Coordinates of C-alpha atoms in Angstrom, one line a residue:
M1 CA 72.3 93.7 -26.2
A2 CA 69.9 95.9 -23.9
K3 CA 69.4 99.2 -24.7
I4 CA 69.1 102.1 -21.9
V5 CA 66.2 103.7 -23.0
S6 CA 63.1 105.8 -22.0
L7 CA 60.3 103.8 -20.4
A8 CA 58.2 105.4 -23.3
E9 CA 60.4 103.5 -25.7
A10 CA 60.7 101.0 -24.0
V11 CA 57.0 100.7 -23.8
G12 CA 56.5 101.6 -27.0
D13 CA 58.7 99.7 -28.5
N14 CA 58.0 96.2 -26.4
V15 CA 54.6 95.5 -26.1
R16 CA 52.4 94.9 -28.4
D17 CA 48.1 94.6 -28.4
G18 CA 47.2 90.8 -28.3
D19 CA 50.6 90.1 -26.5
T20 CA 51.1 87.5 -24.1
V21 CA 53.3 89.7 -21.4
A22 CA 54.3 88.6 -17.4
M23 CA 55.1 91.4 -15.1
E24 CA 56.5 89.9 -12.3
G25 CA 58.4 90.4 -9.3
F26 CA 56.8 88.8 -5.7
T27 CA 56.1 90.9 -2.6
H28 CA 59.1 93.6 -4.2
L29 CA 60.9 95.1 -6.9
I30 CA 56.7 94.4 -9.6
P31 CA 57.1 96.8 -12.1
Y32 CA 54.2 99.3 -10.9
A33 CA 55.8 102.6 -13.5
A34 CA 56.2 100.2 -16.3
G35 CA 52.9 98.4 -16.1
H36 CA 51.1 102.6 -15.6
E37 CA 53.1 103.6 -19.1
V38 CA 51.5 100.1 -20.5
I39 CA 48.1 101.4 -19.9
R40 CA 48.7 104.8 -21.0
Q41 CA 49.5 103.6 -24.3
C42 CA 46.6 102.2 -24.0
R43 CA 48.1 98.2 -25.1
K44 CA 44.6 96.3 -26.1
D45 CA 44.1 92.4 -26.3
L46 CA 46.7 91.5 -23.9
Y47 CA 47.1 87.8 -21.9
L48 CA 48.6 88.7 -18.8
V49 CA 50.6 86.1 -16.7
R50 CA 52.1 86.8 -13.0
M51 CA 52.4 84.3 -9.9
T52 CA 50.6 86.3 -7.7
P53 CA 48.5 89.1 -9.8
D54 CA 48.1 91.8 -7.7
I55 CA 47.0 95.0 -6.9
L56 CA 49.0 96.7 -10.5
Y57 CA 46.8 93.3 -12.8
D58 CA 43.3 94.9 -11.0
Q59 CA 44.2 97.5 -13.0
L60 CA 45.1 96.6 -15.9
I61 CA 42.3 94.3 -15.8
G62 CA 40.0 97.8 -15.2
V63 CA 41.0 99.5 -18.1
G64 CA 40.0 97.2 -20.0
A65 CA 44.0 96.2 -22.1
A66 CA 43.1 92.6 -20.9
R67 CA 41.7 89.9 -23.0
G68 CA 42.7 87.1 -19.9
M69 CA 44.8 85.8 -17.3
K70 CA 46.9 82.6 -15.9
F71 CA 47.7 82.5 -13.0
S72 CA 48.4 80.9 -9.4
W73 CA 47.2 83.6 -6.6
G74 CA 44.8 86.3 -7.1
G75 CA 44.4 89.5 -4.5
N76 CA 44.4 92.7 -2.5
P77 CA 47.8 90.7 -0.4
G78 CA 47.2 91.3 3.1
V79 CA 43.4 93.4 2.3
G80 CA 41.3 90.9 0.0
S81 CA 39.9 90.1 -3.4
L82 CA 40.7 92.2 -6.5
H83 CA 37.9 94.3 -7.3
R84 CA 38.7 95.0 -11.0
F85 CA 39.8 91.2 -11.5
R86 CA 36.6 89.7 -9.9
D87 CA 34.0 92.4 -11.8
A88 CA 35.3 91.1 -15.3
V89 CA 35.1 87.7 -14.4
E90 CA 31.4 88.0 -12.6
N91 CA 30.0 90.8 -14.1
Q92 CA 32.2 90.6 -17.4
W93 CA 33.3 94.8 -16.9
P94 CA 35.1 96.4 -18.7
R95 CA 34.6 92.9 -20.8
P96 CA 35.4 90.1 -20.0
L97 CA 38.4 87.8 -19.3
E98 CA 39.8 84.5 -19.5
I99 CA 41.6 82.8 -16.0
E100 CA 43.5 79.6 -16.1
E101 CA 44.6 79.4 -12.7
H102 CA 47.3 77.0 -11.7
S103 CA 49.5 76.2 -8.4
H104 CA 52.9 78.0 -7.7
A105 CA 54.5 75.5 -8.7
A106 CA 53.2 75.2 -11.5
M107 CA 53.9 79.0 -13.2
A108 CA 57.8 78.6 -11.4
N109 CA 58.1 74.7 -13.5
A110 CA 56.7 76.4 -16.4
Y111 CA 58.5 79.8 -16.6
E112 CA 61.2 77.3 -15.4
A113 CA 60.6 75.2 -19.0
G114 CA 59.8 78.1 -20.7
A115 CA 63.1 79.7 -20.5
A116 CA 64.8 76.0 -21.7
N117 CA 62.1 76.3 -24.4
L118 CA 60.8 73.2 -23.5
P119 CA 57.6 72.8 -24.9
F120 CA 56.3 71.5 -21.5
A121 CA 56.4 71.1 -17.0
T122 CA 56.8 68.0 -15.1
L123 CA 56.1 67.6 -11.3
R124 CA 54.9 66.4 -8.6
G125 CA 51.6 68.0 -7.3
Y126 CA 47.7 68.2 -8.1
I127 CA 47.1 65.1 -6.3
G128 CA 43.8 65.8 -4.7
A129 CA 43.7 69.3 -6.3
D130 CA 40.7 70.3 -8.4
L131 CA 42.6 72.4 -10.4
P132 CA 43.0 69.5 -13.1
K133 CA 39.3 69.2 -13.7
V134 CA 38.4 72.6 -13.9
N135 CA 41.9 73.5 -16.3
P136 CA 42.2 71.0 -19.3
N137 CA 46.1 72.7 -19.5
I138 CA 46.9 70.5 -16.7
K139 CA 47.2 66.5 -17.6
S140 CA 49.2 63.9 -16.6
V141 CA 52.8 61.7 -18.4
A142 CA 54.2 58.8 -17.1
C143 CA 57.4 58.1 -17.1
P144 CA 59.3 56.8 -19.2
F145 CA 62.0 55.3 -16.7
T146 CA 60.4 54.4 -13.9
G147 CA 56.3 54.5 -14.7
E148 CA 55.7 57.6 -12.5
V149 CA 52.8 59.6 -12.7
L150 CA 53.8 62.9 -12.8
A151 CA 52.1 66.0 -13.4
A152 CA 52.7 68.4 -16.8
V153 CA 52.0 71.5 -17.7
P154 CA 52.7 73.8 -21.1
A155 CA 56.2 76.2 -21.0
I156 CA 55.5 80.1 -20.3
R157 CA 56.5 81.7 -23.7
P158 CA 55.4 85.2 -23.4
D159 CA 56.1 87.5 -25.6
V160 CA 57.2 89.9 -23.2
T161 CA 58.5 89.8 -19.8
I162 CA 58.8 92.6 -17.4
I163 CA 60.0 93.5 -14.3
H164 CA 61.9 96.1 -12.0
A165 CA 65.3 95.6 -10.2
Q166 CA 67.5 97.5 -8.5
R167 CA 70.8 98.3 -10.7
A168 CA 71.2 98.3 -14.7
D169 CA 75.5 98.9 -15.0
R170 CA 75.7 100.7 -18.9
K171 CA 75.6 98.1 -21.0
G172 CA 72.2 96.4 -19.2
N173 CA 73.9 93.9 -16.5
V174 CA 71.1 93.3 -14.2
L175 CA 71.4 93.3 -10.6
I176 CA 68.4 91.9 -9.0
E177 CA 68.4 91.9 -4.7
G178 CA 66.7 89.6 -2.1
I179 CA 63.5 87.8 -3.2
V180 CA 64.8 86.9 -6.8
G181 CA 61.3 85.0 -7.5
V182 CA 61.2 83.7 -10.7
Q183 CA 62.3 87.3 -12.7
K184 CA 65.3 85.4 -14.2
E185 CA 63.0 82.8 -15.3
A186 CA 60.5 84.9 -17.1
V187 CA 63.1 86.7 -19.1
L188 CA 65.2 83.8 -20.4
A189 CA 61.6 82.6 -21.7
A190 CA 60.8 85.5 -22.9
K191 CA 61.2 86.6 -27.0
R192 CA 61.3 91.1 -25.0
S193 CA 62.3 92.0 -22.4
I194 CA 62.3 95.6 -20.3
V195 CA 64.0 96.0 -16.7
T196 CA 63.2 99.7 -15.1
V197 CA 65.9 100.5 -12.4
E198 CA 66.5 102.8 -9.5
E199 CA 69.7 103.4 -11.1
I200 CA 72.3 103.2 -13.9
V201 CA 75.8 102.5 -12.1
D202 CA 79.0 102.9 -13.6
E203 CA 80.4 98.6 -12.1
L204 CA 77.6 96.5 -10.7
N205 CA 78.0 96.0 -6.8
P206 CA 80.0 92.9 -5.4
P207 CA 76.4 91.4 -5.0
S208 CA 74.7 90.1 -2.0
P209 CA 74.4 85.9 -1.1
N210 CA 71.1 86.4 -2.5
S211 CA 70.7 88.2 -5.5
L212 CA 71.1 87.4 -9.5
V213 CA 72.3 89.6 -12.7
L214 CA 70.9 89.6 -15.7
P215 CA 73.5 89.6 -18.8
S216 CA 73.1 92.7 -21.0
W217 CA 72.5 90.1 -24.0
A218 CA 69.0 88.3 -22.0
V219 CA 67.5 91.9 -22.0
T220 CA 66.3 93.9 -23.9
S221 CA 65.5 96.9 -22.9
V222 CA 66.4 99.5 -19.4
A223 CA 64.5 102.5 -18.4
H224 CA 66.0 104.4 -15.4
V225 CA 62.9 104.7 -13.2
P226 CA 63.0 105.3 -9.7
G227 CA 60.4 104.4 -6.9
G228 CA 59.0 102.3 -10.2
A229 CA 58.1 99.1 -7.5
F230 CA 55.9 101.5 -5.7
P231 CA 54.0 100.6 -4.1
S232 CA 55.4 97.3 -3.4
Y233 CA 59.4 98.0 -2.2
A234 CA 62.6 97.6 -3.6
H235 CA 65.3 96.0 -1.1
G236 CA 67.6 98.1 -0.2
Y237 CA 65.5 101.0 -1.2
Y238 CA 62.4 101.9 0.0
P239 CA 59.4 100.1 2.1
R240 CA 56.2 98.5 1.0
S241 CA 53.2 100.6 0.9
N242 CA 51.1 99.5 3.7
A243 CA 49.1 101.7 3.4
F244 CA 48.3 101.7 0.0
Y245 CA 46.9 98.6 0.1
I246 CA 44.9 99.6 2.4
G247 CA 43.8 102.6 -0.1
W248 CA 43.8 100.6 -2.9
D249 CA 40.4 98.2 -1.4
E250 CA 38.4 101.1 -1.3
I251 CA 38.9 102.5 -4.3
A252 CA 38.8 99.6 -6.7
R253 CA 35.1 98.0 -5.6
D254 CA 33.0 101.5 -7.1
R255 CA 33.7 101.3 -11.3
D256 CA 33.6 105.1 -10.9
S257 CA 36.4 105.6 -7.5
F258 CA 38.9 103.5 -9.4
T259 CA 38.0 105.2 -12.8
A260 CA 38.6 108.8 -11.4
W261 CA 42.0 107.5 -10.0
I262 CA 43.3 105.4 -12.6
K263 CA 42.3 109.2 -14.8
E264 CA 44.4 111.4 -11.8
N265 CA 47.9 109.1 -11.0
V266 CA 47.8 106.2 -14.9
L267 CA 46.7 108.7 -17.8
D268 CA 47.9 112.8 -16.4
A269 CA 50.8 110.7 -14.9
R270 CA 54.5 110.2 -16.0
P271 CA 56.8 107.6 -15.2
E272 CA 58.9 110.8 -13.2
D273 CA 55.9 110.8 -10.9
F274 CA 57.2 107.5 -9.2
A275 CA 60.0 109.4 -7.9
K276 CA 59.3 111.0 -4.9
H277 CA 58.9 107.1 -3.8
A278 CA 62.8 106.4 -3.9
G279 CA 64.5 106.5 -1.8
N280 CA 68.4 106.5 -0.1
K281 CA 70.7 104.8 -2.0
P282 CA 71.6 101.3 -0.4
A283 CA 75.5 101.6 1.8
K284 CA 78.2 100.8 -0.7
A285 CA 80.5 97.6 0.2
A286 CA 83.3 99.0 2.5

């Protein structure tokens, strides 16, 4: 059953050097506070997995925490490139970065295969695409029933998955509302999981139509970190900070400005600092 602990304890217990780490959240509920704690605890040689790596992974790559990344799109959404990611690939700074690129569909199916404890995923995809020419982990398999040739990719089985959610109850059951992305599959596919939440409540409110509940038995650790998804948004709590995403482009272009920002806002900061970004509690259901 999930343990409700501090974020420092959750990361200390579950994220280890050399781990394959997935931090998921599609446009919102991106676990920034947890990612910053990983940096503060100086985890290294991580193999990062994420469908859409954006600023958080730019930060992890820029501090040298990552040895590689599996992904399906990488950029600063609505702005442009991830400059720390590009520097690592193009110039090996601060260290070389192994990359494995897939389509969104392949990543989603690979998570689902991992959650089902299957060795690989099959999908109708990559037809006419060039990615199979540069990614040896994209293969093909013939359906034994129809003979149709399908794409095949290895299942994703992270050592630890980290996500952010709106609420958890005191037993460790977790409620996610809004765009649910692949958070459920990523947690179920992992050996261990950390969920940071906006609130710890006695009872989970009746969920909205677009929501899911992760049961306590599927989660390793829960940490109460209000505002922990900032600068992404938490549906029902606070909006996305578009200004931050725009500002990051200038910060990350230069190695020195990036390093100074990390020192001030990550290394010398605390998870509690995210609370100033937390919005009002969502309205209670009638």
